[in-house]
PDB file of C-alpha atoms in Angstrom:
ATOM      1  CA  MET A   1      29.564-229.089 -61.241  1.00 44.00           C
ATOM      2  CA  THR A   2      27.288-227.850 -58.488  1.00 45.00           C
ATOM      3  CA  GLY A   3      26.475-224.444 -59.927  1.00 46.00           C
ATOM      4  CA  ALA A   4      26.150-222.936 -56.446  1.00 74.00           C
ATOM      5  CA  THR A   5      29.131-220.671 -56.986  1.00 90.00           C
ATOM      6  CA  ARG A   6      29.135-218.177 -59.833  1.00 96.00           C
ATOM      7  CA  VAL A   7      31.965-216.327 -61.522  1.00 98.00           C
ATOM      8  CA  ILE A   8      30.641-213.058 -62.913  1.00 98.00           C
ATOM      9  CA  VAL A   9      32.671-211.294 -65.592  1.00 97.00           C
ATOM     10  CA  GLY A  10      32.115-207.899 -67.165  1.00 94.00           C
ATOM     11  CA  LEU A  11      32.359-207.705 -70.956  1.00 93.00           C
ATOM     12  CA  ASP A  12      32.475-204.423 -72.849  1.00 89.00           C
ATOM     13  CA  GLY A  13      34.495-205.219 -75.955  1.00 84.00           C
ATOM     14  CA  SER A  14      37.807-203.907 -74.582  1.00 83.00           C
ATOM     15  CA  LEU A  15      41.096-205.782 -74.307  1.00 83.00           C
ATOM     16  CA  GLY A  16      40.712-205.489 -70.532  1.00 85.00           C
ATOM     17  CA  SER A  17      37.425-207.363 -70.670  1.00 88.00           C
ATOM     18  CA  LEU A  18      38.995-210.114 -72.820  1.00 89.00           C
ATOM     19  CA  ALA A  19      41.726-210.479 -70.203  1.00 89.00           C
ATOM     20  CA  ALA A  20      39.000-210.633 -67.535  1.00 93.00           C
ATOM     21  CA  LEU A  21      37.113-213.272 -69.554  1.00 94.00           C
ATOM     22  CA  ASP A  22      40.256-215.393 -69.827  1.00 91.00           C
ATOM     23  CA  ARG A  23      40.749-215.212 -66.042  1.00 94.00           C
ATOM     24  CA  ALA A  24      37.037-215.808 -65.358  1.00 96.00           C
ATOM     25  CA  VAL A  25      37.014-219.002 -67.444  1.00 96.00           C
ATOM     26  CA  THR A  26      40.069-220.228 -65.514  1.00 94.00           C
ATOM     27  CA  GLU A  27      38.423-219.379 -62.164  1.00 96.00           C
ATOM     28  CA  ALA A  28      35.067-220.936 -63.108  1.00 97.00           C
ATOM     29  CA  THR A  29      36.789-224.116 -64.268  1.00 95.00           C
ATOM     30  CA  ALA A  30      38.867-224.391 -61.073  1.00 95.00           C
ATOM     31  CA  ARG A  31      35.847-223.750 -58.833  1.00 95.00           C
ATOM     32  CA  GLY A  32      33.331-225.834 -60.769  1.00 94.00           C
ATOM     33  CA  ALA A  33      31.291-222.638 -60.989  1.00 96.00           C
ATOM     34  CA  VAL A  34      28.727-221.246 -63.375  1.00 97.00           C
ATOM     35  CA  LEU A  35      30.181-218.514 -65.581  1.00 97.00           C
ATOM     36  CA  VAL A  36      28.012-215.393 -65.842  1.00 97.00           C
ATOM     37  CA  PRO A  37      29.244-212.976 -68.521  1.00 97.00           C
ATOM     38  CA  VAL A  38      27.530-209.596 -68.048  1.00 95.00           C
ATOM     39  CA  THR A  39      27.322-206.748 -70.508  1.00 93.00           C
ATOM     40  CA  ALA A  40      25.505-203.480 -69.899  1.00 89.00           C
ATOM     41  CA  TRP A  41      23.980-201.150 -72.417  1.00 84.00           C
ATOM     42  CA  GLN A  42      22.473-197.696 -72.268  1.00 79.00           C
ATOM     43  CA  PRO A  43      21.097-195.474 -74.992  1.00 72.00           C
ATOM     44  CA  SER A  44      23.290-192.446 -75.566  1.00 68.00           C
ATOM     45  CA  ASP A  45      22.821-189.139 -77.334  1.00 60.00           C
ATOM     46  CA  THR A  46      24.661-190.523 -80.368  1.00 62.00           C
ATOM     47  CA  ASP A  47      22.239-193.447 -80.757  1.00 55.00           C
ATOM     48  CA  GLY A  48      19.607-191.134 -82.211  1.00 60.00           C
ATOM     49  CA  LEU A  49      16.436-192.976 -83.058  1.00 62.00           C
ATOM     50  CA  ARG A  50      17.815-196.522 -82.849  1.00 62.00           C
ATOM     51  CA  PRO A  51      15.255-198.799 -81.211  1.00 66.00           C
ATOM     52  CA  PHE A  52      16.150-200.202 -77.801  1.00 70.00           C
ATOM     53  CA  SER A  53      15.832-203.737 -79.181  1.00 75.00           C
ATOM     54  CA  GLU A  54      18.667-202.974 -81.610  1.00 77.00           C
ATOM     55  CA  LEU A  55      20.868-201.629 -78.806  1.00 74.00           C
ATOM     56  CA  GLU A  56      20.154-204.687 -76.659  1.00 80.00           C
ATOM     57  CA  HIS A  57      20.894-207.008 -79.585  1.00 82.00           C
ATOM     58  CA  ALA A  58      24.247-205.248 -80.116  1.00 82.00           C
ATOM     59  CA  ALA A  59      25.060-205.819 -76.432  1.00 84.00           C
ATOM     60  CA  ARG A  60      24.128-209.521 -76.719  1.00 88.00           C
ATOM     61  CA  ARG A  61      26.365-209.790 -79.766  1.00 90.00           C
ATOM     62  CA  ARG A  62      29.230-208.272 -77.732  1.00 90.00           C
ATOM     63  CA  VAL A  63      29.124-211.352 -75.463  1.00 92.00           C
ATOM     64  CA  ASP A  64      29.288-213.733 -78.441  1.00 92.00           C
ATOM     65  CA  THR A  65      32.120-211.713 -79.984  1.00 91.00           C
ATOM     66  CA  ALA A  66      34.163-211.798 -76.764  1.00 91.00           C
ATOM     67  CA  PHE A  67      33.980-215.614 -76.611  1.00 92.00           C
ATOM     68  CA  GLU A  68      34.775-215.887 -80.336  1.00 89.00           C
ATOM     69  CA  GLN A  69      37.813-213.627 -79.964  1.00 86.00           C
ATOM     70  CA  ALA A  70      39.093-215.316 -76.820  1.00 86.00           C
ATOM     71  CA  PHE A  71      38.300-218.984 -77.437  1.00 87.00           C
ATOM     72  CA  GLY A  72      36.870-219.396 -80.933  1.00 86.00           C
ATOM     73  CA  THR A  73      33.547-220.404 -79.368  1.00 89.00           C
ATOM     74  CA  TYR A  74      31.896-220.881 -75.991  1.00 93.00           C
ATOM     75  CA  PRO A  75      33.877-223.346 -73.810  1.00 93.00           C
ATOM     76  CA  ALA A  76      31.889-226.586 -73.788  1.00 92.00           C
ATOM     77  CA  HIS A  77      33.047-227.636 -70.309  1.00 93.00           C
ATOM     78  CA  LEU A  78      31.322-224.741 -68.502  1.00 95.00           C
ATOM     79  CA  ILE A  79      27.763-223.797 -67.720  1.00 95.00           C
ATOM     80  CA  ILE A  80      27.471-220.255 -69.095  1.00 96.00           C
ATOM     81  CA  ARG A  81      24.552-217.957 -68.362  1.00 95.00           C
ATOM     82  CA  PRO A  82      25.010-214.617 -70.155  1.00 94.00           C
ATOM     83  CA  VAL A  83      23.217-211.562 -68.772  1.00 94.00           C
ATOM     84  CA  VAL A  84      22.489-208.368 -70.699  1.00 92.00           C
ATOM     85  CA  VAL A  85      21.399-205.417 -68.555  1.00 90.00           C
ATOM     86  CA  ARG A  86      20.159-201.991 -69.502  1.00 88.00           C
ATOM     87  CA  GLY A  87      22.018-199.678 -67.149  1.00 88.00           C
ATOM     88  CA  GLU A  88      25.422-198.613 -65.935  1.00 90.00           C
ATOM     89  CA  ALA A  89      28.165-201.235 -66.054  1.00 90.00           C
ATOM     90  CA  GLY A  90      29.176-201.320 -62.362  1.00 92.00           C
ATOM     91  CA  PRO A  91      25.667-201.697 -60.929  1.00 94.00           C
ATOM     92  CA  ALA A  92      24.800-204.146 -63.733  1.00 92.00           C
ATOM     93  CA  LEU A  93      27.716-206.407 -62.787  1.00 93.00           C
ATOM     94  CA  LEU A  94      26.850-206.365 -59.114  1.00 95.00           C
ATOM     95  CA  SER A  95      23.174-207.064 -59.828  1.00 93.00           C
ATOM     96  CA  ALA A  96      24.306-210.513 -60.993  1.00 93.00           C
ATOM     97  CA  VAL A  97      25.866-211.332 -57.604  1.00 95.00           C
ATOM     98  CA  THR A  98      23.633-213.708 -55.639  1.00 93.00           C
ATOM     99  CA  SER A  99      25.913-214.859 -52.830  1.00 94.00           C
ATOM    100  CA  ARG A 100      29.096-214.071 -50.904  1.00 95.00           C
ATOM    101  CA  SER A 101      30.659-217.139 -52.522  1.00 95.00           C
ATOM    102  CA  ASP A 102      30.382-215.557 -55.981  1.00 97.00           C
ATOM    103  CA  LEU A 103      33.419-213.958 -57.612  1.00 97.00           C
ATOM    104  CA  VAL A 104      33.399-210.845 -59.806  1.00 97.00           C
ATOM    105  CA  VAL A 105      36.132-210.485 -62.431  1.00 96.00           C
ATOM    106  CA  VAL A 106      36.584-207.149 -64.193  1.00 94.00           C
ATOM    107  CA  GLY A 107      39.095-205.696 -66.586  1.00 89.00           C
ATOM    108  CA  ALA A 108      41.181-202.815 -65.310  1.00 82.00           C
ATOM    109  CA  VAL A 109      40.597-200.694 -68.396  1.00 63.00           C
ATOM    110  CA  GLY A 110      37.023-200.136 -69.485  1.00 42.00           C
ATOM    111  CA  HIS A 111      35.593-199.405 -72.901  1.00 42.00           C
ATOM    112  CA  ARG A 112      35.695-195.718 -73.764  1.00 44.00           C
ATOM    113  CA  ARG A 113      31.941-195.277 -73.396  1.00 42.00           C
ATOM    114  CA  PHE A 114      32.202-196.287 -69.721  1.00 43.00           C
ATOM    115  CA  ARG A 115      35.281-194.236 -68.796  1.00 42.00           C
ATOM    116  CA  HIS A 116      33.213-191.278 -67.704  1.00 43.00           C
ATOM    117  CA  ALA A 117      30.543-193.298 -65.930  1.00 47.00           C
ATOM    118  CA  PRO A 118      28.988-191.461 -62.981  1.00 47.00           C
ATOM    119  CA  HIS A 119      30.640-193.951 -60.625  1.00 43.00           C
ATOM    120  CA  GLY A 120      34.123-193.573 -62.135  1.00 53.00           C
ATOM    121  CA  SER A 121      36.110-196.757 -62.719  1.00 85.00           C
ATOM    122  CA  ILE A 122      33.969-199.867 -62.999  1.00 89.00           C
ATOM    123  CA  ALA A 123      36.596-201.937 -61.179  1.00 89.00           C
ATOM    124  CA  ARG A 124      36.751-199.377 -58.383  1.00 90.00           C
ATOM    125  CA  TYR A 125      32.953-199.299 -58.142  1.00 92.00           C
ATOM    126  CA  CYS A 126      32.780-203.098 -57.903  1.00 93.00           C
ATOM    127  CA  ARG A 127      35.519-203.313 -55.255  1.00 92.00           C
ATOM    128  CA  ALA A 128      33.742-200.675 -53.165  1.00 93.00           C
ATOM    129  CA  HIS A 129      30.221-202.120 -53.403  1.00 94.00           C
ATOM    130  CA  ALA A 130      30.474-205.889 -53.975  1.00 94.00           C
ATOM    131  CA  ALA A 131      29.340-208.326 -51.310  1.00 92.00           C
ATOM    132  CA  CYS A 132      31.810-210.899 -52.692  1.00 96.00           C
ATOM    133  CA  PRO A 133      35.465-210.971 -53.787  1.00 96.00           C
ATOM    134  CA  VAL A 134      36.461-208.930 -56.860  1.00 96.00           C
ATOM    135  CA  ILE A 135      39.463-209.630 -59.081  1.00 95.00           C
ATOM    136  CA  THR A 136      40.740-206.872 -61.342  1.00 93.00           C
ATOM    137  CA  VAL A 137      42.661-208.116 -64.386  1.00 90.00           C
ATOM    138  CA  HIS A 138      44.942-205.866 -66.398  1.00 84.00           C
ATOM    139  CA  PRO A 139      45.140-206.265 -70.184  1.00 77.00           C
ATOM    140  CA  SER A 140      48.907-206.571 -69.799  1.00 77.00           C
ATOM    141  CA  ASP A 141      48.395-209.941 -68.041  1.00 66.00           C
ATOM    142  CA  LEU A 142      46.832-211.345 -71.208  1.00 69.00           C
ATOM    143  CA  LEU A 143      49.294-209.581 -73.514  1.00 71.00           C
ATOM    144  CA  ARG A 144      52.280-210.965 -71.587  1.00 67.00           C
ATOM    145  CA  SER A 145      51.053-214.549 -71.988  1.00 68.00           C
ATOM    146  CA  LEU A 146      50.351-214.027 -75.696  1.00 66.00           C
ATOM    147  CA  GLU A 147      53.733-212.364 -76.233  1.00 64.00           C
ATOM    148  CA  PHE A 148      55.533-215.221 -74.448  1.00 62.00           C
ATOM    149  CA  ALA A 149      53.727-217.750 -76.631  1.00 61.00           C
ATOM    150  CA  ALA A 150      54.659-215.863 -79.801  1.00 61.00           C
ATOM    151  CA  ARG A 151      58.345-215.596 -78.824  1.00 65.00           C
ATOM    152  CA  SER A 152      58.741-219.148 -77.568  1.00 67.00           C
ATOM    153  CA  GLY A 153      56.717-220.879 -80.266  1.00 62.00           C
ATOM    154  CA  ALA A 154      54.338-222.202 -77.618  1.00 58.00           C
ATOM    155  CA  PRO A 155      50.640-222.505 -78.472  1.00 55.00           C
ATOM    156  CA  ILE A 156      48.545-219.343 -78.075  1.00 56.00           C
ATOM    157  CA  PRO A 157      47.096-219.614 -74.526  1.00 55.00           C
ATOM    158  CA  LEU A 158      43.454-218.780 -75.266  1.00 55.00           C
ATOM    159  CA  ALA A 159      43.099-221.091 -78.246  1.00 49.00           C
ATOM    160  CA  THR A 160      44.910-223.914 -76.425  1.00 48.00           C
ATOM    161  CA  ARG A 161      42.600-223.713 -73.400  1.00 50.00           C
ATOM    162  CA  ALA A 162      39.510-223.886 -75.599  1.00 47.00           C
ATOM    163  CA  ARG A 163      40.794-226.987 -77.419  1.00 44.00           C
ATOM    164  CA  ARG A 164      41.880-228.708 -74.193  1.00 47.00           C
ATOM    165  CA  ALA A 165      38.517-228.100 -72.550  1.00 48.00           C
ATOM    166  CA  ALA A 166      36.446-229.349 -75.489  1.00 47.00           C
TER     167      ALA A 166
END
């Protein structure tokens, strides 16, 4: 694994970001790339007097939770370099891009706190401003594969990939 190419994925706790994480792990594995999960955080009016360190810790935990929900743990076969950024989600994702050979993977539906971001849709922002390719993944892509597995008796796709890769 050379590590020269990076697959950057946005995580916000939504089903769309889990679908994006699933796709990003597949892309990083196929490319022999470093996986860079990015989550952004910003204090809001509803956070009151919570210290910034607590808000940042909650964002870091969101990355761990996404991998736990999708794979049970972090995939052992990948180099993973999580990034937690204080700021808006779209610019935070693109700040992780270091080369034109990188790939950004985003979910099509963002978490409710980002829906009214000044830049509009995070996926749209990334497609308009990225200096590298951007893949937008819809939650329905993940749901379709899970539904097929449930109906056919096949193994659940996310759990199977994690076991195969370990």
